[in-house]
CSV table of C-alpha atoms and ligand atoms in Angstrom, one decimal:
chain,number,residue,atom,x,y,z
A,1,MET,CA,-24.1,-1.3,-25.9
A,2,SER,CA,-24.7,1.6,-23.6
A,3,HIS,CA,-22.6,0.5,-20.6
A,4,LEU,CA,-19.4,2.4,-19.9
A,5,SER,CA,-16.0,0.9,-20.6
A,6,VAL,CA,-13.8,0.4,-17.6
A,7,GLU,CA,-11.6,3.3,-18.6
A,8,ALA,CA,-14.6,5.6,-19.1
A,9,ALA,CA,-16.0,4.6,-15.7
A,10,PHE,CA,-12.6,5.3,-14.1
A,11,ALA,CA,-12.7,8.8,-15.6
A,12,LYS,CA,-16.2,9.5,-14.3
A,13,LEU,CA,-15.2,8.2,-10.9
A,14,ASP,CA,-12.1,10.5,-10.8
A,15,GLU,CA,-14.2,13.5,-11.7
A,16,ALA,CA,-16.6,12.9,-8.8
A,17,ILE,CA,-13.9,12.7,-6.1
A,18,ALA,CA,-12.3,15.6,-4.1
A,19,ALA,CA,-9.3,14.9,-1.9
A,20,LEU,CA,-9.8,14.7,1.9
A,21,PRO,CA,-8.5,17.4,4.2
A,22,VAL,CA,-4.9,17.4,5.3
A,23,MET,CA,-3.8,16.8,8.9
A,24,GLN,CA,-0.6,16.5,10.8
A,25,LEU,CA,0.2,13.0,12.3
A,26,PRO,CA,3.0,11.6,14.4
A,27,LEU,CA,5.0,9.3,12.0
A,28,GLY,CA,4.2,6.4,14.3
A,29,GLN,CA,0.5,6.8,13.4
A,30,ALA,CA,1.0,7.5,9.7
A,31,LEU,CA,1.5,4.0,8.3
A,32,ASN,CA,-0.7,3.6,5.2
A,33,ARG,CA,-1.6,7.3,5.1
A,34,VAL,CA,-0.7,9.4,2.1
A,35,THR,CA,1.7,12.3,2.3
A,36,ALA,CA,0.1,15.7,1.5
A,37,ALA,CA,3.5,17.5,1.2
A,38,PRO,CA,7.0,16.5,0.6
A,39,LEU,CA,9.1,15.4,3.6
A,40,ALA,CA,12.7,16.4,4.0
A,41,ALA,CA,15.5,15.2,6.2
A,42,TYR,CA,15.8,17.0,9.5
A,43,CYS,CA,19.5,16.2,9.9
A,44,ASP,CA,22.5,15.2,7.8
A,45,LEU,CA,22.9,11.4,7.4
A,46,PRO,CA,25.1,10.2,8.9
A,47,PRO,CA,24.6,13.1,11.4
A,48,PHE,CA,28.4,13.1,12.3
A,49,ASP,CA,31.6,11.5,11.2
A,50,GLN,CA,31.4,8.0,12.7
A,51,SER,CA,33.3,4.7,12.8
A,52,ALA,CA,32.0,1.9,10.5
A,53,MET,CA,33.9,-0.7,12.5
A,54,ASP,CA,35.0,-1.7,16.0
A,55,GLY,CA,38.7,-0.8,16.0
A,56,TYR,CA,41.0,2.1,16.5
A,57,ALA,CA,40.8,5.7,15.3
A,58,LEU,CA,44.2,7.3,14.4
A,59,ARG,CA,46.0,9.7,12.2
A,60,VAL,CA,47.2,8.0,9.0
A,61,ALA,CA,50.5,10.0,9.3
A,62,ASP,CA,51.1,8.4,12.7
A,63,ALA,CA,50.5,4.9,11.4
A,64,THR,CA,52.7,5.2,8.3
A,65,PRO,CA,54.8,3.2,7.6
A,66,SER,CA,53.3,0.1,9.1
A,67,PRO,CA,53.6,-2.0,11.2
A,68,VAL,CA,53.7,0.6,14.0
A,69,SER,CA,52.9,0.7,17.7
A,70,LEU,CA,50.7,3.5,19.0
A,71,PRO,CA,49.8,4.3,22.7
A,72,LEU,CA,46.1,4.3,23.4
A,73,SER,CA,44.2,7.3,24.6
A,74,THR,CA,40.5,7.4,25.5
A,75,THR,CA,37.8,5.0,24.4
A,76,VAL,CA,34.9,6.3,22.2
A,77,ALA,CA,31.8,4.2,22.5
A,78,ALA,CA,28.6,5.0,20.5
A,79,GLY,CA,26.7,7.5,22.5
A,80,PRO,CA,26.3,11.2,23.3
A,81,HIS,CA,29.3,13.4,24.3
A,82,ASP,CA,29.2,16.6,26.2
A,83,THR,CA,32.6,17.6,24.9
A,84,LEU,CA,34.0,16.4,21.6
A,85,PRO,CA,36.7,13.7,22.0
A,86,VAL,CA,40.1,14.7,20.8
A,87,LEU,CA,42.9,12.3,19.6
A,88,PRO,CA,46.3,13.4,21.0
A,89,ALA,CA,49.1,13.4,18.3
A,90,GLY,CA,50.9,10.1,18.1
A,91,HIS,CA,48.1,8.1,19.8
A,92,ALA,CA,45.3,5.7,18.7
A,93,CYS,CA,41.9,5.7,20.3
A,94,ARG,CA,39.7,2.6,20.9
A,95,ILE,CA,36.5,3.2,19.0
A,96,TYR,CA,33.3,1.1,18.4
A,97,THR,CA,30.9,1.0,15.4
A,98,GLY,CA,28.9,4.2,15.3
A,99,GLY,CA,31.3,6.0,17.6
A,100,LEU,CA,32.0,9.7,17.0
A,101,ILE,CA,35.4,10.1,15.2
A,102,PRO,CA,37.6,12.1,17.6
A,103,GLN,CA,39.0,15.4,16.4
A,104,GLY,CA,42.3,14.8,14.7
A,105,ALA,CA,41.6,11.2,13.6
A,106,ASP,CA,41.4,10.6,9.9
A,107,ALA,CA,41.0,6.8,9.6
A,108,VAL,CA,39.8,3.8,11.5
A,109,VAL,CA,41.6,0.5,11.6
A,110,ARG,CA,39.4,-2.5,12.2
A,111,GLN,CA,40.3,-4.7,15.2
A,112,GLU,CA,41.2,-7.7,13.0
A,113,TRP,CA,44.1,-5.8,11.5
A,114,THR,CA,45.7,-4.9,14.8
A,115,ALA,CA,47.2,-6.6,17.8
A,116,ARG,CA,47.1,-5.3,21.4
A,117,ASP,CA,50.0,-5.1,23.8
A,118,GLY,CA,48.6,-3.7,27.0
A,119,GLU,CA,48.0,0.0,26.5
A,120,THR,CA,49.4,0.1,23.0
A,121,VAL,CA,48.0,-1.1,19.8
A,122,ILE,CA,50.1,-2.5,16.9
A,123,ILE,CA,48.8,-1.4,13.5
A,124,GLN,CA,49.7,-4.3,11.1
A,125,ARG,CA,48.7,-3.0,7.7
A,126,PRO,CA,49.0,0.3,5.8
A,127,THR,CA,46.0,2.6,6.5
A,128,PRO,CA,44.5,4.6,3.7
A,129,LEU,CA,43.1,8.1,4.5
A,130,GLY,CA,39.5,8.0,5.6
A,131,GLN,CA,39.3,4.2,5.9
A,132,ASP,CA,36.2,3.0,7.7
A,133,ILE,CA,34.9,6.5,8.5
A,134,ARG,CA,31.3,7.2,7.6
A,135,ARG,CA,31.3,10.8,6.7
A,136,GLN,CA,28.7,13.3,8.0
A,137,GLY,CA,26.2,13.9,5.2
A,138,GLU,CA,27.7,11.3,2.8
A,139,GLU,CA,24.2,9.8,2.3
A,140,LEU,CA,22.3,13.0,2.3
A,141,ARG,CA,22.2,16.5,3.7
A,142,ARG,CA,19.6,18.1,6.0
A,143,GLY,CA,16.8,19.5,3.9
A,144,THR,CA,17.1,16.9,1.2
A,145,GLU,CA,13.6,15.8,0.1
A,146,LEU,CA,13.0,12.1,1.1
A,147,ILE,CA,9.5,11.6,-0.2
A,148,GLU,CA,7.2,13.5,-2.4
A,149,ALA,CA,3.5,14.4,-1.8
A,150,GLY,CA,1.0,11.7,-2.8
A,151,ARG,CA,2.9,8.7,-1.5
A,152,ARG,CA,1.3,6.0,0.7
A,153,LEU,CA,3.6,5.5,3.6
A,154,ASN,CA,4.9,2.0,4.1
A,155,ALA,CA,7.2,0.5,6.8
A,156,GLY,CA,10.3,1.3,4.8
A,157,HIS,CA,9.2,5.0,4.4
A,158,ILE,CA,8.5,5.2,8.1
A,159,ALA,CA,12.0,3.9,8.9
A,160,MET,CA,13.7,6.1,6.3
A,161,LEU,CA,12.0,9.2,7.6
A,162,SER,CA,12.5,8.4,11.3
A,163,MET,CA,16.2,7.9,10.7
A,164,ALA,CA,16.4,11.4,9.2
A,165,GLY,CA,14.7,12.8,12.3
A,166,VAL,CA,11.3,13.4,10.8
A,167,ALA,CA,8.8,13.2,13.7
A,168,ASP,CA,5.5,13.9,12.0
A,169,ALA,CA,3.9,14.3,8.6
A,170,ALA,CA,1.2,16.2,6.8
A,171,VAL,CA,-1.1,13.4,5.4
A,172,ARG,CA,-4.6,13.1,4.1
A,173,ARG,CA,-7.1,12.3,6.8
A,174,ALA,CA,-7.9,8.6,6.7
A,175,PRO,CA,-11.3,8.1,5.1
A,176,ARG,CA,-14.2,7.2,7.3
A,177,ILE,CA,-15.9,4.2,5.7
A,178,ARG,CA,-19.3,2.7,6.3
A,179,VAL,CA,-20.2,-0.7,4.7
A,180,LEU,CA,-23.9,-1.7,4.3
A,181,VAL,CA,-24.5,-5.3,3.4
A,182,SER,CA,-27.9,-5.7,1.9
A,183,GLY,CA,-30.0,-8.8,1.2
A,184,ASP,CA,-32.6,-10.5,3.4
A,185,GLU,CA,-31.1,-13.9,2.2
A,186,VAL,CA,-27.7,-13.1,3.7
A,187,VAL,CA,-26.8,-14.5,7.2
A,188,ASP,CA,-23.6,-14.7,9.1
A,189,ALA,CA,-21.8,-18.0,9.4
A,190,GLY,CA,-22.4,-19.7,12.8
A,191,ARG,CA,-25.9,-21.1,12.4
A,192,ALA,CA,-27.6,-23.5,10.0
A,193,LEU,CA,-29.0,-22.0,6.8
A,194,ARG,CA,-32.8,-22.0,6.1
A,195,PRO,CA,-33.9,-22.6,2.6
A,196,GLY,CA,-33.1,-19.5,0.5
A,197,GLU,CA,-30.4,-18.2,2.7
A,198,VAL,CA,-26.7,-17.8,1.9
A,199,TYR,CA,-23.8,-17.1,4.2
A,200,ASN,CA,-22.4,-13.6,4.2
A,201,ALA,CA,-19.3,-13.4,2.1
A,202,ASN,CA,-19.3,-9.7,1.1
A,203,GLY,CA,-19.2,-8.2,4.6
A,204,PRO,CA,-16.3,-10.3,5.8
A,205,LEU,CA,-14.5,-9.8,2.5
A,206,ILE,CA,-14.8,-6.0,2.6
A,207,GLN,CA,-14.0,-5.7,6.3
A,208,ALA,CA,-10.8,-7.8,5.9
A,209,TRP,CA,-9.8,-6.2,2.7
A,210,LEU,CA,-10.1,-2.7,4.2
A,211,ALA,CA,-8.2,-3.8,7.3
A,212,GLN,CA,-5.4,-5.2,5.2
A,213,ALA,CA,-5.2,-2.0,3.1
A,214,GLY,CA,-4.8,0.0,6.3
A,215,TYR,CA,-8.2,1.5,6.9
A,216,ALA,CA,-9.3,1.4,10.6
A,217,ASP,CA,-12.3,3.8,10.7
A,218,VAL,CA,-14.7,1.2,9.2
A,219,SER,CA,-18.0,0.0,10.4
A,220,VAL,CA,-20.1,-2.8,8.8
A,221,ALA,CA,-23.8,-3.2,9.2
A,222,ALA,CA,-26.5,-5.5,7.6
A,223,VAL,CA,-29.5,-3.8,6.1
A,224,GLY,CA,-32.8,-5.4,5.2
A,225,ASP,CA,-34.5,-5.2,1.8
A,226,THR,CA,-37.1,-2.6,2.6
A,227,GLU,CA,-37.1,1.0,1.2
A,228,GLN,CA,-37.2,2.4,4.7
A,229,ALA,CA,-34.3,0.2,6.1
A,230,VAL,CA,-32.1,1.1,3.1
A,231,ARG,CA,-33.0,4.8,3.2
A,232,GLU,CA,-32.3,5.1,6.9
A,233,ALA,CA,-29.1,3.2,6.7
A,234,LEU,CA,-27.9,5.3,3.8
A,235,GLN,CA,-28.9,8.6,5.4
A,236,GLN,CA,-26.9,7.7,8.5
A,237,ALA,CA,-23.9,6.5,6.5
A,238,PHE,CA,-23.9,9.7,4.3
A,239,ALA,CA,-23.8,11.8,7.5
A,240,GLN,CA,-21.0,9.9,9.1
A,241,SER,CA,-18.6,9.0,6.4
A,242,ASP,CA,-16.5,9.9,3.4
A,243,LEU,CA,-17.0,6.6,1.6
A,244,VAL,CA,-20.1,4.4,1.8
A,245,LEU,CA,-19.8,0.9,0.3
A,246,THR,CA,-23.0,-1.1,-0.2
A,247,THR,CA,-23.3,-4.7,-1.5
A,248,GLY,CA,-26.2,-6.1,-3.4
A,249,GLY,CA,-29.4,-4.3,-4.6
A,250,VAL,CA,-28.0,-2.5,-7.6
A,251,SER,CA,-29.3,-4.6,-10.4
A,252,VAL,CA,-32.8,-4.2,-12.1
A,253,GLY,CA,-35.0,-6.2,-9.7
A,254,ASP,CA,-37.8,-4.6,-7.7
A,255,LYS,CA,-35.8,-5.2,-4.5
A,256,ASP,CA,-32.8,-3.4,-5.9
A,257,LEU,CA,-33.1,-0.4,-3.7
A,258,ILE,CA,-29.7,1.2,-3.3
A,259,ALA,CA,-29.8,3.6,-6.3
A,260,PRO,CA,-33.5,4.7,-5.9
A,261,GLU,CA,-33.2,5.3,-2.2
A,262,ALA,CA,-29.9,7.1,-2.4
A,263,GLU,CA,-31.3,9.4,-5.1
A,264,LYS,CA,-34.5,10.0,-3.0
A,265,LEU,CA,-32.1,11.3,-0.3
A,266,GLY,CA,-30.6,13.7,-2.9
A,267,ALA,CA,-27.6,11.6,-4.1
A,268,ARG,CA,-26.3,12.5,-7.5
A,269,ARG,CA,-25.6,9.6,-9.8
A,270,VAL,CA,-22.0,9.4,-11.1
A,271,LEU,CA,-22.3,6.2,-13.0
A,272,TRP,CA,-24.3,3.0,-13.3
A,273,LYS,CA,-23.3,-0.1,-15.2
A,274,VAL,CA,-19.9,-0.8,-16.5
A,275,ALA,CA,-19.2,-3.2,-19.4
A,276,GLN,CA,-17.1,-5.5,-17.2
A,277,LYS,CA,-17.5,-9.1,-16.1
A,278,PRO,CA,-18.1,-9.6,-13.2
A,279,GLY,CA,-19.3,-6.4,-11.6
A,280,LYS,CA,-21.5,-5.0,-14.3
A,281,PRO,CA,-24.2,-3.2,-12.3
A,282,LEU,CA,-21.7,-1.1,-10.3
A,283,TYR,CA,-23.4,2.1,-9.1
A,284,VAL,CA,-21.5,5.3,-8.0
A,285,ALA,CA,-23.2,8.4,-6.6
A,286,ARG,CA,-22.3,11.5,-4.5
A,287,HIS,CA,-24.2,12.7,-1.6
A,288,GLY,CA,-22.8,16.0,-0.2
A,289,ALA,CA,-19.2,15.2,0.6
A,290,ALA,CA,-19.8,11.4,0.8
A,291,LEU,CA,-19.1,9.1,-2.1
A,292,LEU,CA,-21.3,6.0,-2.5
A,293,ILE,CA,-20.1,2.9,-4.3
A,294,GLY,CA,-22.9,0.4,-4.7
A,295,LEU,CA,-21.2,-3.0,-5.3
A,296,PRO,CA,-23.2,-5.7,-7.1
A,297,GLY,CA,-24.0,-8.5,-4.7
A,298,ASN,CA,-22.3,-11.4,-6.3
A,299,PRO,CA,-19.2,-12.0,-4.2
A,300,ALA,CA,-16.8,-12.1,-7.1
A,301,SER,CA,-18.2,-8.9,-8.3
A,302,VAL,CA,-17.4,-7.4,-4.9
A,303,LEU,CA,-13.9,-8.8,-5.0
A,304,VAL,CA,-13.1,-7.4,-8.5
A,305,ASN,CA,-14.6,-4.0,-7.7
A,306,LEU,CA,-12.6,-3.7,-4.5
A,307,ALA,CA,-9.4,-4.3,-6.4
A,308,THR,CA,-10.3,-1.8,-9.2
A,309,PHE,CA,-12.9,0.9,-8.5
A,310,VAL,CA,-12.8,1.0,-4.7
A,311,ARG,CA,-9.0,0.9,-4.7
A,312,ARG,CA,-8.9,3.8,-7.2
A,313,ALA,CA,-11.6,5.8,-5.3
A,314,LEU,CA,-9.5,5.5,-2.1
A,315,ASP,CA,-6.4,6.6,-3.9
A,316,ARG,CA,-8.3,9.6,-5.2
A,317,LEU,CA,-9.8,10.5,-1.8
A,318,GLU,CA,-6.3,10.4,-0.4
A,319,ASP,CA,-4.7,12.1,-3.4
A,320,VAL,CA,-2.3,9.4,-4.3
A,321,LYS,CA,0.1,10.5,-7.0
A,322,THR,CA,-0.1,7.3,-9.1
A,323,VAL,CA,-3.6,5.8,-8.6
A,324,ALA,CA,-4.7,2.2,-9.0
A,325,PRO,CA,-5.0,0.0,-10.9
A,326,HIS,CA,-1.3,-0.8,-11.2
A,327,LEU,CA,-1.1,-3.1,-14.2
A,328,GLN,CA,1.7,-5.5,-14.9
A,329,ALA,CA,2.3,-7.8,-17.8
A,330,GLY,CA,2.6,-11.6,-18.0
A,331,VAL,CA,2.3,-14.5,-20.3
A,332,LEU,CA,-0.8,-16.6,-20.3
A,333,ALA,CA,-0.1,-20.2,-19.3
A,334,SER,CA,-3.5,-21.5,-20.6
A,335,PRO,CA,-6.2,-19.9,-22.8
A,336,ILE,CA,-8.8,-17.5,-21.3
A,337,LYS,CA,-12.3,-17.2,-22.6
A,338,ALA,CA,-13.1,-13.5,-23.4
A,339,ASP,CA,-16.5,-11.9,-23.5
A,340,SER,CA,-17.9,-10.4,-26.7
A,341,GLU,CA,-19.4,-7.4,-24.9
A,342,ARG,CA,-17.7,-6.9,-21.6
A,343,GLU,CA,-14.1,-6.6,-20.5
A,344,SER,CA,-13.4,-9.5,-18.1
A,345,TRP,CA,-11.5,-9.7,-14.9
A,346,VAL,CA,-10.3,-13.3,-14.6
A,347,ARG,CA,-8.9,-14.6,-11.4
A,348,VAL,CA,-5.4,-15.9,-12.0
A,349,ARG,CA,-2.3,-17.0,-10.1
A,350,ILE,CA,0.9,-15.3,-10.8
A,351,GLU,CA,4.1,-17.3,-11.0
A,352,VAL,CA,7.6,-16.4,-12.0
A,353,ASP,CA,9.3,-19.3,-13.7
A,354,ALA,CA,13.0,-20.4,-13.5
A,355,GLN,CA,13.8,-18.1,-16.5
A,356,GLY,CA,12.3,-15.1,-14.7
A,357,LEU,CA,9.2,-15.0,-16.9
A,358,THR,CA,5.9,-13.9,-15.3
A,359,ARG,CA,3.3,-16.6,-16.0
A,360,VAL,CA,-0.4,-15.9,-15.6
A,361,LEU,CA,-2.3,-19.0,-14.6
A,362,PRO,CA,-6.1,-18.8,-15.0
A,363,GLN,CA,-8.1,-20.6,-12.3
A,364,THR,CA,-11.3,-22.6,-12.5
A,365,HIS,CA,-14.7,-21.6,-11.0
A,366,GLN,CA,-14.8,-18.0,-12.4
A,367,ALA,CA,-18.5,-17.4,-12.1
A,368,SER,CA,-19.5,-14.3,-10.2
A,369,HIS,CA,-21.2,-16.3,-7.4
A,370,MET,CA,-18.0,-18.3,-6.7
A,371,LEU,CA,-15.0,-17.5,-4.6
A,372,SER,CA,-13.4,-20.9,-3.9
A,373,ASN,CA,-10.5,-20.3,-6.3
A,374,LEU,CA,-9.2,-17.7,-3.9
A,375,SER,CA,-7.1,-20.4,-2.3
A,376,ALA,CA,-4.9,-20.1,-5.4
A,377,ALA,CA,-5.8,-16.9,-7.2
A,378,ASP,CA,-3.8,-13.7,-6.2
A,379,ALA,CA,-4.4,-11.5,-9.2
A,380,LEU,CA,-6.9,-10.5,-11.9
A,381,ALA,CA,-6.1,-10.6,-15.6
A,382,TRP,CA,-7.8,-7.8,-17.5
A,383,VAL,CA,-9.1,-9.3,-20.6
A,384,PRO,CA,-10.3,-7.1,-23.4
A,385,VAL,CA,-13.7,-7.6,-25.2
A,386,SER,CA,-13.2,-10.3,-27.9
A,387,ASP,CA,-15.2,-12.9,-29.7
A,388,ALA,CA,-12.3,-15.3,-29.6
A,389,PRO,CA,-10.5,-16.7,-26.6
A,390,ILE,CA,-7.0,-15.3,-25.7
A,391,PRO,CA,-4.6,-18.2,-26.5
A,392,ALA,CA,-1.8,-19.5,-24.2
A,393,GLY,CA,1.4,-17.7,-24.8
A,394,HIS,CA,-0.2,-14.3,-25.3
A,395,THR,CA,0.9,-11.4,-23.1
A,396,VAL,CA,-1.9,-10.1,-20.8
A,397,ARG,CA,-2.2,-7.3,-18.3
A,398,TRP,CA,-2.9,-8.2,-14.7
A,399,LEU,CA,-3.2,-6.5,-11.3
A,400,SER,CA,-2.8,-7.8,-7.8
A,401,LEU,CA,-6.0,-8.6,-5.9
A,402,GLY,CA,-4.5,-6.8,-2.9
A,403,LEU,CA,-5.2,-9.8,-0.6
B,1,LIG,N1,-32.4,-9.2,-15.2
B,1,LIG,C1,-31.2,-9.0,-14.8
B,1,LIG,N2,-30.8,-9.6,-13.7
B,1,LIG,C2,-29.5,-9.5,-13.3
B,1,LIG,C3,-28.6,-8.6,-14.1
B,1,LIG,C4,-29.1,-8.0,-15.2
B,1,LIG,O1,-28.4,-7.3,-15.9
B,1,LIG,N3,-30.4,-8.2,-15.5
B,1,LIG,N4,-27.3,-8.5,-13.6
B,1,LIG,C5,-26.8,-9.6,-12.9
B,1,LIG,C6,-25.5,-9.3,-12.4
B,1,LIG,S1,-24.2,-9.3,-13.5
B,1,LIG,C7,-25.2,-9.2,-11.1
B,1,LIG,S2,-23.6,-8.9,-10.6
B,1,LIG,C8,-26.3,-9.2,-10.1
B,1,LIG,C9,-26.1,-8.0,-9.1
B,1,LIG,O2,-27.3,-7.9,-8.5
B,1,LIG,P1,-27.4,-7.1,-7.2
B,1,LIG,O3,-26.3,-6.1,-6.9
B,1,LIG,O4,-28.8,-6.5,-7.2
B,1,LIG,O5,-27.2,-8.1,-6.1
B,1,LIG,P2,-28.2,-9.1,-5.4
B,1,LIG,O6,-29.3,-9.5,-6.4
B,1,LIG,O7,-28.6,-8.5,-4.1
B,1,LIG,O8,-27.3,-10.4,-5.2
B,1,LIG,C10,-26.7,-11.0,-6.2
B,1,LIG,C11,-26.2,-12.4,-5.7
B,1,LIG,O9,-25.3,-12.3,-4.7
B,1,LIG,C12,-25.7,-12.9,-3.5
B,1,LIG,N5,-25.2,-12.1,-2.4
B,1,LIG,C13,-25.7,-10.8,-2.1
B,1,LIG,N6,-25.1,-10.4,-1.0
B,1,LIG,C14,-24.3,-11.4,-0.6
B,1,LIG,C15,-23.4,-11.5,0.5
B,1,LIG,N7,-23.2,-10.5,1.4
B,1,LIG,N8,-22.7,-12.6,0.7
B,1,LIG,C16,-22.8,-13.6,-0.2
B,1,LIG,N9,-23.6,-13.6,-1.3
B,1,LIG,C17,-24.4,-12.5,-1.5
B,1,LIG,C18,-27.2,-12.9,-3.6
B,1,LIG,O10,-27.7,-13.9,-2.8
B,1,LIG,C19,-27.3,-13.2,-5.1
B,1,LIG,O11,-27.1,-14.6,-5.4
B,1,LIG,O12,-27.5,-9.2,-10.7
B,1,LIG,C20,-27.7,-10.1,-11.8
B,1,LIG,N10,-29.0,-10.1,-12.2
B,2,LIG,O1,-21.6,-8.4,-13.0
B,2,LIG,MO1,-22.2,-9.8,-12.5
B,2,LIG,O2,-21.0,-9.7,-11.3
B,2,LIG,O3,-21.4,-10.4,-14.0
B,2,LIG,O4,-22.4,-11.4,-12.0
């Protein structure tokens, strides 16, 4: 069998991809982008000694032994100070959560452990040194690395970096993506089908999948099954984008025009045909700086190749440190039919049972022209080539569909 194994095809894909240029972005625009350099804290965290409670700042020596009454001096609310507050000896100072600890204070007593008598406060319990003070730099120091290069920024990262005063980040430029949906039989939902037509699944699938994955510079167009239409659409896409995704037209029929037209335009083939099911006639080529991934037209083939090859290509373009696919392990809840020549991607649902065991539940309707099991499936089991089915109870590897 001459088709590439999935691993061998990943390796060829990797070799063909150069990382995109680096740019500086305000952190607020960097969600889902990939860091191109480590990012370090701009300030200590906490940035100053601060109160962890609403209560009273005092000197422990003044509050020992307890109970003791202390006269109140100024109030310290959370907020900026032009001059640093000072706690006079023998006094307590009203303070709120996040308030700057006044000079001289070495503990905070929470309100619940005190009583008020006009302008004095009664401290009812013994106060340990440093109680309820969040110390400057106790979490981390200015200059501490918060995140390495090659990480895709999520909401948590954005929060963590913002808190440490990081205003912008060096990231890989987001890829510009053009999607060409080929096939004269494909029409958009919204009108009745004529004999021989099917509704467009691949265009909406790719568009929604890319949006969900955080790619905004995406355009989707239909292209007819003529040499000229395919060539013109490819030529324009190569000139305008970093990644061109096509669907359909990569098999062996006379109307399968993607590879021949791309190569007439000077594209250099990276790979064609992977021993996987579905998604076998996957075609990858390079044209100048643009990468073309020709996805086989069957909708399940598009789905699988998005979660595997496209996901990995995007990670490589953006120089992600740990590239997809991210495989996990789980126990098969029912047998899976393997293929004797191709590795299979089987749509499954992942459940964690009461004992904490990850169970992998294969779904029905697995053929490559079917998608209706996506109401239940959320992952793909990666099934090795085998003449025999994989029995229930076996551990299999799976990856999230990213939906
Ligand atoms: N003689 C052979 N025929 C086929 C082979 C083969 O090895 N030898 N491989 C089969 C496999 S596997 C696949 S996958 C398909 C892939 O073919 P293409 O990439 O050329 O895709 P098309 O023929 O254009 O379409 C396949 C199928 O998918 C439907 N389709 C296409 N686009 C859409 C869309 N946007 N939305 C919904 N459905 C779509 C199309 O109508 C076809 O039914 O080739 C096999 N044939
Ligand atoms: O590769 Mo095809 O997607 O098996 O139907």
